[in-house]
Short mmCIF file of N, CA, C and O in Angstrom, two decimals:
data_model
loop_
_atom_site.label_atom_id
_atom_site.label_comp_id
_atom_site.label_asym_id
_atom_site.label_seq_id
_atom_site.Cartn_x
_atom_site.Cartn_y
_atom_site.Cartn_z
N UNK A 1 202.41 38.39 18.51
CA UNK A 1 201.53 37.28 18.23
C UNK A 1 200.25 37.87 17.91
O UNK A 1 199.25 38.34 18.09
N UNK A 2 199.71 36.57 16.35
CA UNK A 2 198.40 36.89 16.49
C UNK A 2 197.09 36.16 17.42
O UNK A 2 197.14 34.79 17.24
N UNK A 3 197.13 36.80 18.12
CA UNK A 3 195.65 36.01 19.47
C UNK A 3 195.08 35.12 18.22
O UNK A 3 194.26 33.90 18.53
N UNK A 4 194.08 35.86 16.88
CA UNK A 4 193.23 34.94 16.16
C UNK A 4 193.60 33.73 15.37
O UNK A 4 193.18 32.94 15.39
N UNK A 5 194.87 33.41 15.72
CA UNK A 5 194.84 31.68 15.21
C UNK A 5 196.31 31.15 16.15
O UNK A 5 196.30 30.16 15.79
N UNK A 6 196.73 31.73 17.00
CA UNK A 6 197.54 31.09 18.15
C UNK A 6 197.05 30.90 19.31
O UNK A 6 196.85 32.00 20.31
N UNK A 7 196.56 29.59 19.81
CA UNK A 7 196.12 29.45 21.11
C UNK A 7 197.40 29.19 21.88
O UNK A 7 196.70 29.59 22.97
N UNK A 8 198.24 28.88 21.90
CA UNK A 8 199.42 28.64 23.10
C UNK A 8 199.69 30.30 23.29
O UNK A 8 199.37 30.43 24.96
N UNK A 9 199.53 31.37 22.62
CA UNK A 9 199.27 32.71 22.95
C UNK A 9 198.47 33.44 23.75
O UNK A 9 198.58 34.23 24.95
N UNK A 10 197.20 32.86 23.49
CA UNK A 10 196.24 32.87 23.80
C UNK A 10 196.12 32.72 25.35
O UNK A 10 195.87 33.38 26.85
N UNK A 11 196.69 31.33 25.50
CA UNK A 11 196.75 30.80 27.13
C UNK A 11 197.33 31.62 27.44
O UNK A 11 197.41 32.04 28.89
N UNK A 12 198.84 31.89 26.82
CA UNK A 12 199.76 32.57 27.71
C UNK A 12 199.30 34.37 28.52
O UNK A 12 199.63 34.70 29.75
N UNK A 13 198.66 34.36 27.67
CA UNK A 13 197.92 35.78 27.72
C UNK A 13 197.05 35.96 28.97
O UNK A 13 197.17 37.01 29.83
N UNK A 14 196.38 34.93 28.97
CA UNK A 14 195.47 34.89 29.96
C UNK A 14 196.17 34.62 30.95
O UNK A 14 195.39 35.24 32.22
N UNK A 15 196.78 33.52 31.13
CA UNK A 15 197.37 33.14 32.55
C UNK A 15 198.35 34.61 32.90
O UNK A 15 198.27 34.37 34.38
N UNK A 16 198.95 35.39 32.25
CA UNK A 16 199.82 36.39 32.39
C UNK A 16 198.48 37.54 33.06
O UNK A 16 198.98 37.94 34.06
N UNK A 17 197.53 37.83 32.48
CA UNK A 17 196.81 38.69 32.95
C UNK A 17 196.03 38.31 34.26
O UNK A 17 196.01 38.88 35.39
N UNK A 18 195.98 36.51 34.71
CA UNK A 18 195.18 36.12 36.32
C UNK A 18 196.89 36.43 36.98
O UNK A 18 196.19 36.78 38.27
N UNK A 19 198.11 36.10 36.49
CA UNK A 19 198.64 36.26 37.72
C UNK A 19 199.37 37.77 37.69
O UNK A 19 199.56 38.06 38.99
N UNK A 20 198.94 38.55 36.71
CA UNK A 20 198.96 40.13 36.89
C UNK A 20 198.02 40.91 38.39
O UNK A 20 198.21 41.35 38.93
N UNK A 21 196.70 39.82 38.49
CA UNK A 21 195.07 40.74 39.16
C UNK A 21 195.83 39.70 40.47
O UNK A 21 195.81 40.45 41.68
N UNK A 22 195.98 38.84 40.38
CA UNK A 22 196.93 37.79 41.55
C UNK A 22 197.75 39.43 42.69
O UNK A 22 197.42 39.44 43.44
N UNK A 23 199.52 39.27 41.76
CA UNK A 23 200.59 40.02 42.20
C UNK A 23 200.31 41.09 42.41
O UNK A 23 200.14 41.93 43.41
N UNK A 24 199.24 42.42 41.69
CA UNK A 24 199.25 43.73 41.88
C UNK A 24 197.86 43.86 42.37
O UNK A 24 197.95 45.01 43.27
N UNK A 25 197.28 43.16 41.61
CA UNK A 25 195.65 43.59 42.74
C UNK A 25 195.38 42.52 43.92
O UNK A 25 193.81 42.90 44.65
N UNK A 26 195.87 41.79 43.76
CA UNK A 26 195.33 40.77 45.32
C UNK A 26 193.80 40.38 45.00
O UNK A 26 193.64 39.92 45.96
N UNK A 27 193.58 39.54 43.87
CA UNK A 27 192.22 39.22 43.50
C UNK A 27 192.48 38.01 43.35
O UNK A 27 193.43 38.04 42.42
N UNK A 28 191.73 37.08 43.58
CA UNK A 28 192.32 35.10 42.78
C UNK A 28 190.78 35.24 42.13
O UNK A 28 189.68 34.86 42.63
N UNK A 29 190.98 35.16 41.17
CA UNK A 29 189.58 34.79 39.83
C UNK A 29 190.09 33.60 39.13
O UNK A 29 190.98 34.47 38.35
N UNK A 30 189.69 32.87 38.78
CA UNK A 30 189.60 32.15 37.80
C UNK A 30 189.33 32.80 36.39
O UNK A 30 188.58 32.97 36.43
N UNK A 31 190.56 32.38 35.23
CA UNK A 31 190.41 33.20 34.29
C UNK A 31 190.51 32.29 32.69
O UNK A 31 191.51 31.08 33.27
N UNK A 32 189.85 31.78 32.23
CA UNK A 32 189.80 30.85 30.60
C UNK A 32 189.29 31.75 29.50
O UNK A 32 188.58 32.20 29.63
N UNK A 33 190.00 30.64 28.44
CA UNK A 33 189.82 30.61 27.24
C UNK A 33 188.13 30.78 26.76
O UNK A 33 187.91 29.21 26.91
N UNK A 34 187.14 31.14 26.17
CA UNK A 34 185.65 30.98 25.66
C UNK A 34 185.57 30.67 24.24
O UNK A 34 186.04 32.30 23.61
N UNK A 35 184.89 29.93 23.66
CA UNK A 35 184.49 28.92 24.43
C UNK A 35 185.49 27.78 25.07
O UNK A 35 186.81 28.14 24.25
N UNK A 36 185.14 26.83 25.62
CA UNK A 36 186.09 25.57 25.40
C UNK A 36 186.64 25.17 24.65
O UNK A 36 186.02 25.25 23.67
N UNK A 37 187.63 23.95 24.63
CA UNK A 37 188.02 23.88 23.20
C UNK A 37 186.77 22.70 22.66
O UNK A 37 186.75 22.29 21.52
N UNK A 38 185.85 21.57 23.34
CA UNK A 38 185.29 20.51 22.93
C UNK A 38 183.94 21.54 22.42
O UNK A 38 183.06 21.35 21.44
N UNK A 39 183.51 23.02 22.34
CA UNK A 39 182.70 23.62 22.10
C UNK A 39 183.10 24.43 20.77
O UNK A 39 182.12 25.24 20.41
N UNK A 40 184.53 24.21 20.44
CA UNK A 40 184.83 25.41 19.14
C UNK A 40 184.82 24.25 18.07
O UNK A 40 184.47 23.39 18.47
N UNK A 41 184.43 25.40 17.20
CA UNK A 41 184.53 24.57 15.44
C UNK A 41 185.39 23.56 15.18
O UNK A 41 185.43 22.62 14.94
N UNK A 42 187.05 23.59 15.96
CA UNK A 42 188.08 22.55 15.39
C UNK A 42 188.40 22.81 17.03
O UNK A 42 188.51 23.75 18.26
N UNK A 43 189.00 21.38 18.03
CA UNK A 43 189.43 21.97 19.00
C UNK A 43 191.05 22.17 19.11
O UNK A 43 191.37 22.96 19.67
N UNK A 44 191.58 22.64 17.70
CA UNK A 44 192.52 23.24 17.73
C UNK A 44 192.16 25.10 17.39
O UNK A 44 193.41 25.77 17.71
N UNK A 45 191.28 25.37 17.67
CA UNK A 45 191.01 26.88 17.23
C UNK A 45 190.98 27.20 18.39
O UNK A 45 190.82 26.98 19.62
N UNK A 46 191.56 28.92 18.37
CA UNK A 46 191.78 29.77 19.85
C UNK A 46 190.65 30.24 20.42
O UNK A 46 189.46 29.76 19.52
N UNK A 47 190.49 30.42 21.84
CA UNK A 47 189.35 31.13 22.23
C UNK A 47 188.98 32.59 21.73
O UNK A 47 189.82 32.99 21.31
N UNK A 48 188.11 32.67 21.56
CA UNK A 48 187.49 33.50 21.27
C UNK A 48 187.16 35.22 22.06
O UNK A 48 187.25 36.03 22.68
N UNK A 49 187.12 34.70 23.37
CA UNK A 49 186.85 35.71 24.58
C UNK A 49 187.36 34.95 25.71
O UNK A 49 188.10 33.57 25.92
N UNK A 50 188.12 35.51 27.07
CA UNK A 50 188.13 35.48 28.34
C UNK A 50 186.69 35.28 29.10
O UNK A 50 186.01 35.77 28.90
N UNK A 51 186.45 34.08 29.63
CA UNK A 51 185.81 33.53 30.82
C UNK A 51 185.97 33.96 32.36
O UNK A 51 187.31 33.36 32.42
N UNK A 52 185.10 34.70 33.23
CA UNK A 52 185.55 34.38 34.61
C UNK A 52 184.77 34.13 34.78
O UNK A 52 183.55 33.92 34.87
N UNK A 53 185.18 33.45 36.22
CA UNK A 53 184.86 32.16 37.04
C UNK A 53 184.57 32.56 38.14
O UNK A 53 185.35 32.87 38.81
N UNK A 54 183.19 33.60 38.65
CA UNK A 54 183.31 33.90 39.97
C UNK A 54 182.30 33.35 40.64
O UNK A 54 181.21 32.34 40.63
N UNK A 55 182.65 32.67 42.09
CA UNK A 55 182.29 32.11 43.32
C UNK A 55 181.84 32.63 44.33
O UNK A 55 182.45 33.28 45.25
N UNK A 56 180.83 33.14 44.84
CA UNK A 56 180.11 34.02 45.26
C UNK A 56 180.44 33.49 46.79
O UNK A 56 180.19 31.96 46.90
N UNK A 57 181.16 34.37 47.55
CA UNK A 57 181.02 33.61 49.43
C UNK A 57 180.25 34.57 50.21
O UNK A 57 180.69 35.53 49.81
N UNK A 58 180.19 33.79 51.39
CA UNK A 58 179.30 34.77 52.47
C UNK A 58 180.44 35.56 52.74
O UNK A 58 179.94 37.04 52.87
N UNK A 59 181.82 35.67 52.44
CA UNK A 59 182.80 36.62 53.31
C UNK A 59 182.81 37.74 52.37
O UNK A 59 183.36 38.96 52.82
N UNK A 60 182.25 37.78 50.98
CA UNK A 60 182.49 38.62 50.02
C UNK A 60 181.74 39.73 49.96
O UNK A 60 180.26 39.62 50.35
N UNK A 61 181.85 41.02 50.06
CA UNK A 61 180.84 41.98 49.96
C UNK A 61 180.68 42.38 48.69
O UNK A 61 181.26 42.46 47.72
N UNK A 62 179.38 43.03 48.35
CA UNK A 62 179.61 43.61 47.10
C UNK A 62 180.59 44.47 46.73
O UNK A 62 180.70 44.66 45.20
N UNK A 63 181.09 45.24 47.28
CA UNK A 63 182.03 45.98 47.12
C UNK A 63 183.34 45.47 46.40
O UNK A 63 184.15 46.10 45.42
N UNK A 64 183.56 44.17 47.04
CA UNK A 64 184.43 43.50 46.26
C UNK A 64 184.27 42.90 44.87
O UNK A 64 185.06 42.77 44.32
N UNK A 65 183.14 42.69 44.63
CA UNK A 65 182.79 42.07 42.76
C UNK A 65 183.18 43.82 42.27
O UNK A 65 183.20 43.76 41.11
N UNK A 66 182.55 45.23 42.94
CA UNK A 66 182.97 46.49 42.26
C UNK A 66 184.36 46.32 41.84
O UNK A 66 184.59 46.67 41.08
N UNK A 67 185.26 46.08 42.98
CA UNK A 67 186.61 45.89 42.92
C UNK A 67 187.14 45.29 41.77
O UNK A 67 187.73 45.92 40.80
N UNK A 68 186.67 44.24 41.78
CA UNK A 68 187.18 43.36 41.11
C UNK A 68 186.53 43.57 39.44
O UNK A 68 187.57 43.49 38.28
N UNK A 69 185.74 44.24 39.29
CA UNK A 69 184.85 45.01 37.85
C UNK A 69 185.49 45.61 37.27
O UNK A 69 186.21 46.27 36.21
N UNK A 70 186.29 46.48 38.48
CA UNK A 70 186.82 47.88 38.16
C UNK A 70 188.56 47.13 37.62
O UNK A 70 189.12 47.86 36.44
N UNK A 71 188.83 46.23 38.45
CA UNK A 71 190.27 46.01 38.10
C UNK A 71 190.02 45.61 36.57
O UNK A 71 190.89 45.06 35.76
N UNK A 72 189.17 44.65 36.03
CA UNK A 72 189.18 44.12 34.82
C UNK A 72 188.94 45.19 33.87
O UNK A 72 189.74 44.54 32.77
N UNK A 73 188.28 45.74 34.13
CA UNK A 73 187.81 47.03 32.87
C UNK A 73 189.03 47.57 32.83
O UNK A 73 189.41 47.43 31.57
N UNK A 74 190.16 47.82 33.72
CA UNK A 74 191.16 48.74 33.30
C UNK A 74 192.12 47.85 33.02
O UNK A 74 192.91 47.73 31.78
N UNK A 75 192.72 46.60 33.23
CA UNK A 75 193.14 45.50 32.61
C UNK A 75 192.78 44.97 31.18
O UNK A 75 194.36 44.86 30.48
N UNK A 76 191.71 44.79 30.54
CA UNK A 76 191.12 44.33 29.96
C UNK A 76 191.52 45.28 28.80
O UNK A 76 191.54 45.25 27.82
N UNK A 77 190.85 46.63 29.22
CA UNK A 77 191.25 47.88 28.51
C UNK A 77 192.95 48.25 27.98
O UNK A 77 192.74 48.45 26.27
N UNK A 78 193.68 47.44 28.91
CA UNK A 78 195.08 47.94 28.19
C UNK A 78 195.64 46.84 27.52
O UNK A 78 196.93 46.78 26.81
N UNK A 79 194.79 45.62 27.53
CA UNK A 79 195.20 44.27 26.56
C UNK A 79 195.55 44.37 24.89
O UNK A 79 194.91 45.43 24.17
#
């Protein structure tokens, strides 16, 4: 599918990436299409990037963020 024009395909791909990271890497992190629909030239336009929402917590250590960066780099390289 052509991600540049298919909004639904973008959302499906982002959801699949998030689910894979949870299932295989055991990391929970929200992923969103960016920009949000209200900020796009048209609400029907597809996102142009993936945004990652990180919520730092006291129980997280710097190594946790390093691992997330490694997982995302590996997963997104294969996309």
